[in-house]
XYZ file of C-alpha atoms in Angstrom:
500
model
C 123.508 59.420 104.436
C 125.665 61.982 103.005
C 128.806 62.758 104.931
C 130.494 66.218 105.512
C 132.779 66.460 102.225
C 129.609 65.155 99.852
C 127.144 67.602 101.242
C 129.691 70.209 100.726
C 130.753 69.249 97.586
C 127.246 69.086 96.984
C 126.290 72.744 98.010
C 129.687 73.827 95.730
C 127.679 72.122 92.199
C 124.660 73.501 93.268
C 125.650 76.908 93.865
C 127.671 76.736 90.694
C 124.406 75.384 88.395
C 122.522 78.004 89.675
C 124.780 80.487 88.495
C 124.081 79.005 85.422
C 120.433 79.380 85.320
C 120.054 82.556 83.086
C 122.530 80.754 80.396
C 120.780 79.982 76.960
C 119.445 75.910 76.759
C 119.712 74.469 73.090
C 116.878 73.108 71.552
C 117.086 69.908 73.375
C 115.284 71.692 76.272
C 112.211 72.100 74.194
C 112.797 68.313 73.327
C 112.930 67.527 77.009
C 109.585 69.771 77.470
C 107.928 67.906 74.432
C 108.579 64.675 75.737
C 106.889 65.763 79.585
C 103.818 66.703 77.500
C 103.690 63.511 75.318
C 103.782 61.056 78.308
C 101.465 63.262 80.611
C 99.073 63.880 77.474
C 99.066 60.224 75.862
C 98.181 56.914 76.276
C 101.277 54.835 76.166
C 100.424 53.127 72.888
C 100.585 56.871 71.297
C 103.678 57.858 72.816
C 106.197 56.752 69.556
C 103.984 58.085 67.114
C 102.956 61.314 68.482
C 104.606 64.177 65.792
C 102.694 67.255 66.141
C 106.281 68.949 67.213
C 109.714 67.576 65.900
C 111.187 66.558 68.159
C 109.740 62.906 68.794
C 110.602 60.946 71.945
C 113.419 58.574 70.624
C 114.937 57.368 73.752
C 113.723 54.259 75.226
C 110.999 52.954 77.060
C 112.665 53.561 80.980
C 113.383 57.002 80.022
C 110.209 57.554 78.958
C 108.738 56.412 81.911
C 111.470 58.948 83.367
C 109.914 61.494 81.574
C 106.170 60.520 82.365
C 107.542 60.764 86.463
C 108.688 64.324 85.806
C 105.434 65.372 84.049
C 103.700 64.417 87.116
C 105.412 67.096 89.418
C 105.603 69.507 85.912
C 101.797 69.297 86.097
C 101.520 70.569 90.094
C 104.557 73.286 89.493
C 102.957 74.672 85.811
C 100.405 72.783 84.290
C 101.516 74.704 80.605
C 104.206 72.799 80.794
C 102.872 69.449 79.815
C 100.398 71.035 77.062
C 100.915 68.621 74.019
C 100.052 71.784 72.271
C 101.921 74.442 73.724
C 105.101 74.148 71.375
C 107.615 76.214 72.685
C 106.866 76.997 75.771
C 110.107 78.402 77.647
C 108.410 80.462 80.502
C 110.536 81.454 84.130
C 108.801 78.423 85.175
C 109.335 76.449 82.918
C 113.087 77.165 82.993
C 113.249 76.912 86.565
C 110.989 73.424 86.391
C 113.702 71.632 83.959
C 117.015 73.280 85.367
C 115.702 71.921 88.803
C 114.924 68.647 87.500
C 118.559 68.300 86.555
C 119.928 68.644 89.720
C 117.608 66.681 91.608
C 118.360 63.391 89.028
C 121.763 64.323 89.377
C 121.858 63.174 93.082
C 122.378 59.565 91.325
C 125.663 60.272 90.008
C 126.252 62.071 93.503
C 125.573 58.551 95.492
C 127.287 56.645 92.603
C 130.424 58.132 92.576
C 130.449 57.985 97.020
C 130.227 54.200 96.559
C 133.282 54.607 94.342
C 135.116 56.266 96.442
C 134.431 54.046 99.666
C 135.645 51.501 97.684
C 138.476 52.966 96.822
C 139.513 52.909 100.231
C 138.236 57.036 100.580
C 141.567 58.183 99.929
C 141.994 61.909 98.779
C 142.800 61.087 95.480
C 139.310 58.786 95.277
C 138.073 61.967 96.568
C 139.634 64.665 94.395
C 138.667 62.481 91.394
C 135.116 61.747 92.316
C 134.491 65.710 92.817
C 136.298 66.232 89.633
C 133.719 64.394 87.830
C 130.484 65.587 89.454
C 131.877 69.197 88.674
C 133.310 68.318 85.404
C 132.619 71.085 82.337
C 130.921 68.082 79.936
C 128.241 67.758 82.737
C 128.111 71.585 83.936
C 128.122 72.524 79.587
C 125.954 69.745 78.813
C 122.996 69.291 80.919
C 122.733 72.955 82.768
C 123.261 75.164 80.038
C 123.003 73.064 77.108
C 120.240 70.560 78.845
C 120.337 67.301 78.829
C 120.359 64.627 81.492
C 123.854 62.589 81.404
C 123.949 63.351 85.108
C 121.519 61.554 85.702
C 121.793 58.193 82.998
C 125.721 58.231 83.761
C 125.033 57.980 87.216
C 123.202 54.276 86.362
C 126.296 53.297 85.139
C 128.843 54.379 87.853
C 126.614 52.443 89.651
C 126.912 49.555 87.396
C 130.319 49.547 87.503
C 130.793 50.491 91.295
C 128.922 46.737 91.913
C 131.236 45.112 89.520
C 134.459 46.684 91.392
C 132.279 45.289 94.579
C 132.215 41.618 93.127
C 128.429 41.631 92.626
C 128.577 41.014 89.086
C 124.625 39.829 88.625
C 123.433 43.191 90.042
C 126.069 45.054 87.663
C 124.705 43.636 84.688
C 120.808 43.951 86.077
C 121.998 48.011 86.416
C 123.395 47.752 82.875
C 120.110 46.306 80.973
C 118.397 49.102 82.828
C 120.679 51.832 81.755
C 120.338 49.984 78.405
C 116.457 50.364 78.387
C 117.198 54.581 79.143
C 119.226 55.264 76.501
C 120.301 52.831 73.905
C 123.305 55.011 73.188
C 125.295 52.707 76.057
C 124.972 50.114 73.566
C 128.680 51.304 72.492
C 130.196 49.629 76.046
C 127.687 46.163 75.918
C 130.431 44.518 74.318
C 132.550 44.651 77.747
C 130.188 44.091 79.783
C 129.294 40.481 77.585
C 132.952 39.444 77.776
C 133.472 40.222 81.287
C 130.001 38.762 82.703
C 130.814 35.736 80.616
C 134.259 35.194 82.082
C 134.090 36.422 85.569
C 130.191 35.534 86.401
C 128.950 32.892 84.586
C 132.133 30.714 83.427
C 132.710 28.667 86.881
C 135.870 26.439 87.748
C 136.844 23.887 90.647
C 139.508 21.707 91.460
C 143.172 22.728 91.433
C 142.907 22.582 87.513
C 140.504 25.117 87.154
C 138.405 22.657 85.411
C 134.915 24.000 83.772
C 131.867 23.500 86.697
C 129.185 23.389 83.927
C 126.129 22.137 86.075
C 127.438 25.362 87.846
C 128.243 27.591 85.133
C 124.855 27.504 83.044
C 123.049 28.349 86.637
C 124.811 31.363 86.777
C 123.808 31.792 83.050
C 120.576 31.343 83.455
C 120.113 33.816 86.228
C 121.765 36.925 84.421
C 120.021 35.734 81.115
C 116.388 35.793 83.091
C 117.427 39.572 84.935
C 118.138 40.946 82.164
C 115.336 39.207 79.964
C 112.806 40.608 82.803
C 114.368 44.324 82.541
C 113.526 44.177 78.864
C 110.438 42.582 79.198
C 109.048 45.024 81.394
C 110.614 48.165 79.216
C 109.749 46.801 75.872
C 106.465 44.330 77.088
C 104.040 46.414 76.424
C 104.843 47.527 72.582
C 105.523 44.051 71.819
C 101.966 43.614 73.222
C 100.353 45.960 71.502
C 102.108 45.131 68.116
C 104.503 48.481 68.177
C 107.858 47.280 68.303
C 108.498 48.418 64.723
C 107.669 52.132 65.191
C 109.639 52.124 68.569
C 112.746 50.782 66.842
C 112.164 53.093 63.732
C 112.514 56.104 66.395
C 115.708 54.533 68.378
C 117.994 54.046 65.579
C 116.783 56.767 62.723
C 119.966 55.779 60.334
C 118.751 58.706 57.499
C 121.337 60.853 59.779
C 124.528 61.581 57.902
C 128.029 60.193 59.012
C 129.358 63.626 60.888
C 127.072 66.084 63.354
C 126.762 69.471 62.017
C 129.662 70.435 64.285
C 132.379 67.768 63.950
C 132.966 65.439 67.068
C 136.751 65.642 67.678
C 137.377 61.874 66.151
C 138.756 60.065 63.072
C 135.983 60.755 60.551
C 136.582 64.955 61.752
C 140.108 64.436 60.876
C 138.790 62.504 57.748
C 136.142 65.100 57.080
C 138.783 68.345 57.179
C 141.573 66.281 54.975
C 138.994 66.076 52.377
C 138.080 69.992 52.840
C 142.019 70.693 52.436
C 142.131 68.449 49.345
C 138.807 70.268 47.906
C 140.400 73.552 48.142
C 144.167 72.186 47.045
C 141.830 70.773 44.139
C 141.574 74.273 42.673
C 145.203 74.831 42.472
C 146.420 71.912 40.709
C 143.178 70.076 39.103
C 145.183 67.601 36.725
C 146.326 66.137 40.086
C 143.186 66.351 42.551
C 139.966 65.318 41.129
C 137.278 66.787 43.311
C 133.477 67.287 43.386
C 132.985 70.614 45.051
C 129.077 70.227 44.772
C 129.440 67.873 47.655
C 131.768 70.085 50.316
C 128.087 71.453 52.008
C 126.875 68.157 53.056
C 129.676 67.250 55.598
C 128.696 70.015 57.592
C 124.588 69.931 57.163
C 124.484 68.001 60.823
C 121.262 66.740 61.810
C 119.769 64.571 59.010
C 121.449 63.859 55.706
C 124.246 61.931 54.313
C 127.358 62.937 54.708
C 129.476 63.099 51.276
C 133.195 63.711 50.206
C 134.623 65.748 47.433
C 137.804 63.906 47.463
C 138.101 60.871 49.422
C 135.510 57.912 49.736
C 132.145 58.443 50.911
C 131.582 56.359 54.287
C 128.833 53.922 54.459
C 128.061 53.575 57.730
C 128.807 49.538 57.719
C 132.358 50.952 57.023
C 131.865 52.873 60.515
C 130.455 49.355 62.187
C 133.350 47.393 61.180
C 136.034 50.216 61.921
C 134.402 50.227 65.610
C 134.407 46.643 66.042
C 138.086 46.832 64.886
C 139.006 49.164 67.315
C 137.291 47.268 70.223
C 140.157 44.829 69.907
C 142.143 46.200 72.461
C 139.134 45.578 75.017
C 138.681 42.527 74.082
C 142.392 41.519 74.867
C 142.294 43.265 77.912
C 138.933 41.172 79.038
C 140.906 37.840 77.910
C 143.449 38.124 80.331
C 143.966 35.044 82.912
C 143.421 36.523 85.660
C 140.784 38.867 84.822
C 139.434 41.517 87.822
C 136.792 44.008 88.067
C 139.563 46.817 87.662
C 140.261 44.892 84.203
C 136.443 45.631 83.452
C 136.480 49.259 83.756
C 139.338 49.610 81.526
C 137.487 47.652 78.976
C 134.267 50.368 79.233
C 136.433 52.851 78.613
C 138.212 51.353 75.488
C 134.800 50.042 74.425
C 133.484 53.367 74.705
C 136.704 54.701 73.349
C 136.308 53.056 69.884
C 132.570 53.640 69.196
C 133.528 57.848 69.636
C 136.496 57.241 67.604
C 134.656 55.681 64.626
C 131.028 55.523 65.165
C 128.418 56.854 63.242
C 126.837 60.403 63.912
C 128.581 60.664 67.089
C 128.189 63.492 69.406
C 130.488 65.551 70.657
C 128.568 65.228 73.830
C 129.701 61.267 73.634
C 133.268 61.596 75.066
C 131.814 62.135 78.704
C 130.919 58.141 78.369
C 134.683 57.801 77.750
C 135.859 60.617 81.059
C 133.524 59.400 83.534
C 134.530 55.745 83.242
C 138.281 57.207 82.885
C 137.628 59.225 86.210
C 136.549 56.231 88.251
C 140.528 54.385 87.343
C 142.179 57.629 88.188
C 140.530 57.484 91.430
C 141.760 54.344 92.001
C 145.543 55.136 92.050
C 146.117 55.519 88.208
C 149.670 55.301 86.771
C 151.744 58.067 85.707
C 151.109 57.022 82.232
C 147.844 56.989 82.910
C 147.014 59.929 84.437
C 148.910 61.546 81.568
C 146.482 60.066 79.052
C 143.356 61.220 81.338
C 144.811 64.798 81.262
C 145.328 65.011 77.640
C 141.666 63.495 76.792
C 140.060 65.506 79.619
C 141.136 68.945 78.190
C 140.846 67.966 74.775
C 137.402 66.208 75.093
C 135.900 69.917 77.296
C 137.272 71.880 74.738
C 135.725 70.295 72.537
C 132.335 71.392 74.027
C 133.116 75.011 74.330
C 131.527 75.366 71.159
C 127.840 74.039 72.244
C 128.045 77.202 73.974
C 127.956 80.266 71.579
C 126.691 83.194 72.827
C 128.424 85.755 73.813
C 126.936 86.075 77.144
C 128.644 82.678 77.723
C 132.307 83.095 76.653
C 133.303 84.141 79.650
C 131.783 81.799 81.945
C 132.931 78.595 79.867
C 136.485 80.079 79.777
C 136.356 80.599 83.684
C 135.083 76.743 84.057
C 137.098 74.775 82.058
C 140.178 76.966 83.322
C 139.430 76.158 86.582
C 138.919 72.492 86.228
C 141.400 72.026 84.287
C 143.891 73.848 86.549
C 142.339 71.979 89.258
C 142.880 68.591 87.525
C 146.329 69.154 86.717
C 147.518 69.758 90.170
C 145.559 68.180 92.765
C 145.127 64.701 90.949
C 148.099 62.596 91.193
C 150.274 59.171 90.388
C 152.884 58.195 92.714
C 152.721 61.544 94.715
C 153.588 63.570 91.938
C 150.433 65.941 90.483
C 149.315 65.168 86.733
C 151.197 68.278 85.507
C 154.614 66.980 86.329
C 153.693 63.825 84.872
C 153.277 64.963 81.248
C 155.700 64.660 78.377
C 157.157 68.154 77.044
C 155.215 67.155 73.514
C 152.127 66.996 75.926
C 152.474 69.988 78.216
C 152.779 71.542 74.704
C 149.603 70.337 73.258
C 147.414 71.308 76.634
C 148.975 74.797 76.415
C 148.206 75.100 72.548
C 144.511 75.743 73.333
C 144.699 79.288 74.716
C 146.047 80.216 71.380
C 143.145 78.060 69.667
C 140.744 79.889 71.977
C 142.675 83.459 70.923
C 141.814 82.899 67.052
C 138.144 81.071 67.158
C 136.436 82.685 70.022
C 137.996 85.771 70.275
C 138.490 87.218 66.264
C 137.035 84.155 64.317
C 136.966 87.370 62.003
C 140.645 86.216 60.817
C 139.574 83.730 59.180
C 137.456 85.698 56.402
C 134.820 84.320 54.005
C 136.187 80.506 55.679
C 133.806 80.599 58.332
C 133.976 77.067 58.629
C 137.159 76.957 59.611
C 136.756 77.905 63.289
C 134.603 75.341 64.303
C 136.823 72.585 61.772
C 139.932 73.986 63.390
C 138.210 73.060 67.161
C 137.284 69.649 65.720
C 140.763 68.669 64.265
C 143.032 69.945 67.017
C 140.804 68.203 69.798
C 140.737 65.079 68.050
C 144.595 65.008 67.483
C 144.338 65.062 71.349
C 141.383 62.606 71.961
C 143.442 60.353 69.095
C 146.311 60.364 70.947
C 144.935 59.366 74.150
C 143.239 56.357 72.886
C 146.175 55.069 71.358
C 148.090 55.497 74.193
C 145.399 54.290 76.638
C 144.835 51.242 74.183
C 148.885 50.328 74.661
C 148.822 51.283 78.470
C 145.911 48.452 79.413
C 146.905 45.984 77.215
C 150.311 46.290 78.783
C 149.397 45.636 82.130
């Protein structure tokens, strides 16, 4: 059961979501709609082929099976809904249907993140933090006015990690292959959970020297191998059955999608991306010093499907991105090698983990950082450092920003101004490291930075008009700045754990 403070804080979301209601949803609300009618419509075997829209199901098998649940209560509230044929459809109903279906999934993340704080000893902070997360912009942007389901799928993994800080490792790496089987985009963070399951579950010692128990230690491997061989036996089962695996791995990992989203994610390849715009337009000043194929600048902003090409600098293959991720999970990795390695250890490595695939990953969202906040939000409920707790500040307003522009009408500039101000404000004095909030904690160069997006705000929401015939520039400027921010954190998140 709920107590008092989560049934409040619960009736605070809700009455803030439905305030949100009338907001535009992207187009991944007619993707969620398309995928209700393809599982109520089809016969499993169909469901990875079916194309009559465009926007194919491409998430796993457990979230399809996620979808097929929904379509079953779509089909009593609007039948419409679930019409295979009925491309489009965005009725009151309809609207009402998905934005409810939301905040029901989201209760997950709302039991998750109570087991977090009761074992964090349900101390204010614990508290503060936990409510900081469930009302956090990326989830309030993301999935009720944008529309998706993070809530819900980042919920599975609070979980996951909330039975790892409990000591029951097998059952937070059964939750894992789960969350795994919903959305294959957790693959970033499988790399920590492998180290850590390895050390601290299956690797057994005895005797005063710590000597290796291996009659011992290949039971325990055995029984996480066979859990999570039996969650992706009965996710994936079927299409190997039926002689579909191809097409289902075809639709998971479509790799024809260029190296940057149409609107940069605030990382290294944005920063990458905008130094070869500045060296494309510097080209045309001095040519007999920059060499430059301006016939490419249009592709690094085409988004959705495409490769992604350079004027200037190297094109990026994306094994380039693959070995610049695995490079950057070092940090995790010495973090997870530590002697005496603890659950608290783990979560750091998640975050580093997921960290390093935003940083340098290929086609990454802006939508991604949330897998680096939530994560980050369970240590700084936890009693975080001061250093810390700086970091979490820096990333946390850089990383919202850096949704503001998902949401573009005009309709909607005030209300994302008003929420991020809020939690931001919110953040920045009520969380806290040795008694003092995370305001006082920051660095003058920080303070600085955090205060330098009102003026950001000022010149690309307010009179983008400034910047002329440059109308990329708005959006790049977004993209660079936040990822100066999201840069530094990692860097100085990367030096804080592998200090401790």
């Amino acid at each position: 059961m709920l107590d008092a403070s989560a049934l409040a804080l619960l009736a605070v979301g809700t009455g803030v979501k439905l305030l949100l209601w009338p907001a535009y949803h992207s187009t991944d609300f007619e993707v969620h709609r398309n995928w209700l009618a393809i599982t109520a419509s089809l016969p499993v075997g169909r469901w990875y082929y079916e194309d009559r829209s465009e926007w194919t199901l491409d998430y796993p098998p457990l979230f399809a099976a996620f979808e097929w649940v929904l379509s079953l209560a779509a089909r009593l509230w609007d039948p419409r809904i679930i019409d295979i044929d009925n491309l489009g459809y965005a009725a009151a109903s309809c609207v009402a249907f998905q934005r409810l279906s939301v905040m029901v999934s989201e209760l997950v993340l709302v039991m998750a993140l109570r087991r977090v704080v009761r074992i964090a000893g349900s101390t204010v902070q614990s508290r503060v933090a936990a409510a900081l997360v469930f009302l956090s912009p990326g989830f309030l942007f993301v999935d009720h006015v944008h529309f998706q389901y993070n809530g819900f799928l980042l919920g599975i993994l609070v979980y996951s990690l909330a039975f790892a800080l409990e000591g029951r490792d097998l059952l937070a790496g059964t939750t894992f292959a789960v969350l795994l089987c919903c959305k294959h985009i957790f693959m970033y963070i499988a790399p920590a959970y492998f180290l850590y399951l390895l050390r601290h579950y299956c690797v057994v010692t005895s005797g005063r020297r710590r000597r290796l128990d291996i009659g011992a230690s290949v039971l325990r491997l055995a029984a996480l191998g066979s859990v999570v061989v039996a969650v992706f036996a009965v996710a994936f089962g079927p299409f190997v059955a039926m002689g579909h695996m191809r097409q289902v791995l075809a639709r998971l990992f479509p790799f024809k999608r260029g190296l940057c989203h149409a609107f940069w994610a605030p990382n290294f390849w944005a920063l990458y991306t905008f130094t070869d715009r500045v060296l494309a337009i510097a080209s045309r000043f001095a040519p007999h010093l920059i060499t430059a194929d301006t016939s490419q600048l249009s592709s690094s902003t085409r988004g959705r499907v495409g490769d992604t090409r350079f004027a200037v600098l190297p094109d990026v293959p994306p094994l380039a991105t693959f070995a610049a991720t695995l490079v950057a999970m070092a940090p995790a990795c010495v973090v997870l090698m530590r002697r005496k390695l603890d659950a608290v250890h783990f979560v750091q490595a998640v975050v580093l983990c997921a960290y390093a695939s935003f940083m340098f990953g290929w086609h990454v969202h802006e939508k991604a950082i949330i897998l680096v906040l939530v994560p980050l939000g369970l240590l700084v409920a936890m009693s975080p450092s001061r250093y810390v707790l700086r970091m979490h500040a820096v990333l946390s307003v850089a990383g919202f920003y850096s949704l503001l522009p998902l949401l573009y009408g005009a309709q909607e500039l005030p209300l994302k101004a008003a929420i991020l101000l809020i939690w931001t404000l919110c953040s920045l004095s009520l969380l806290r490291a040795d008694g003092a909030p995370a305001w006082s904690c920051l660095a003058r160069i920080e303070r600085l930075y955090i205060a330098g997006h009102v003026p950001l705000f000022v010149f690309t929401e307010l009179v983008p008009g400034v910047f002329g015939r440059l109308q990329f520039m708005p959006l790049a400027l977004v993209s660079v700045y936040t990822a100066l921010g999201v840069g530094y954190s990692w860097f100085g998140l990367a030096r804080a754990f592998c200090r401790l």
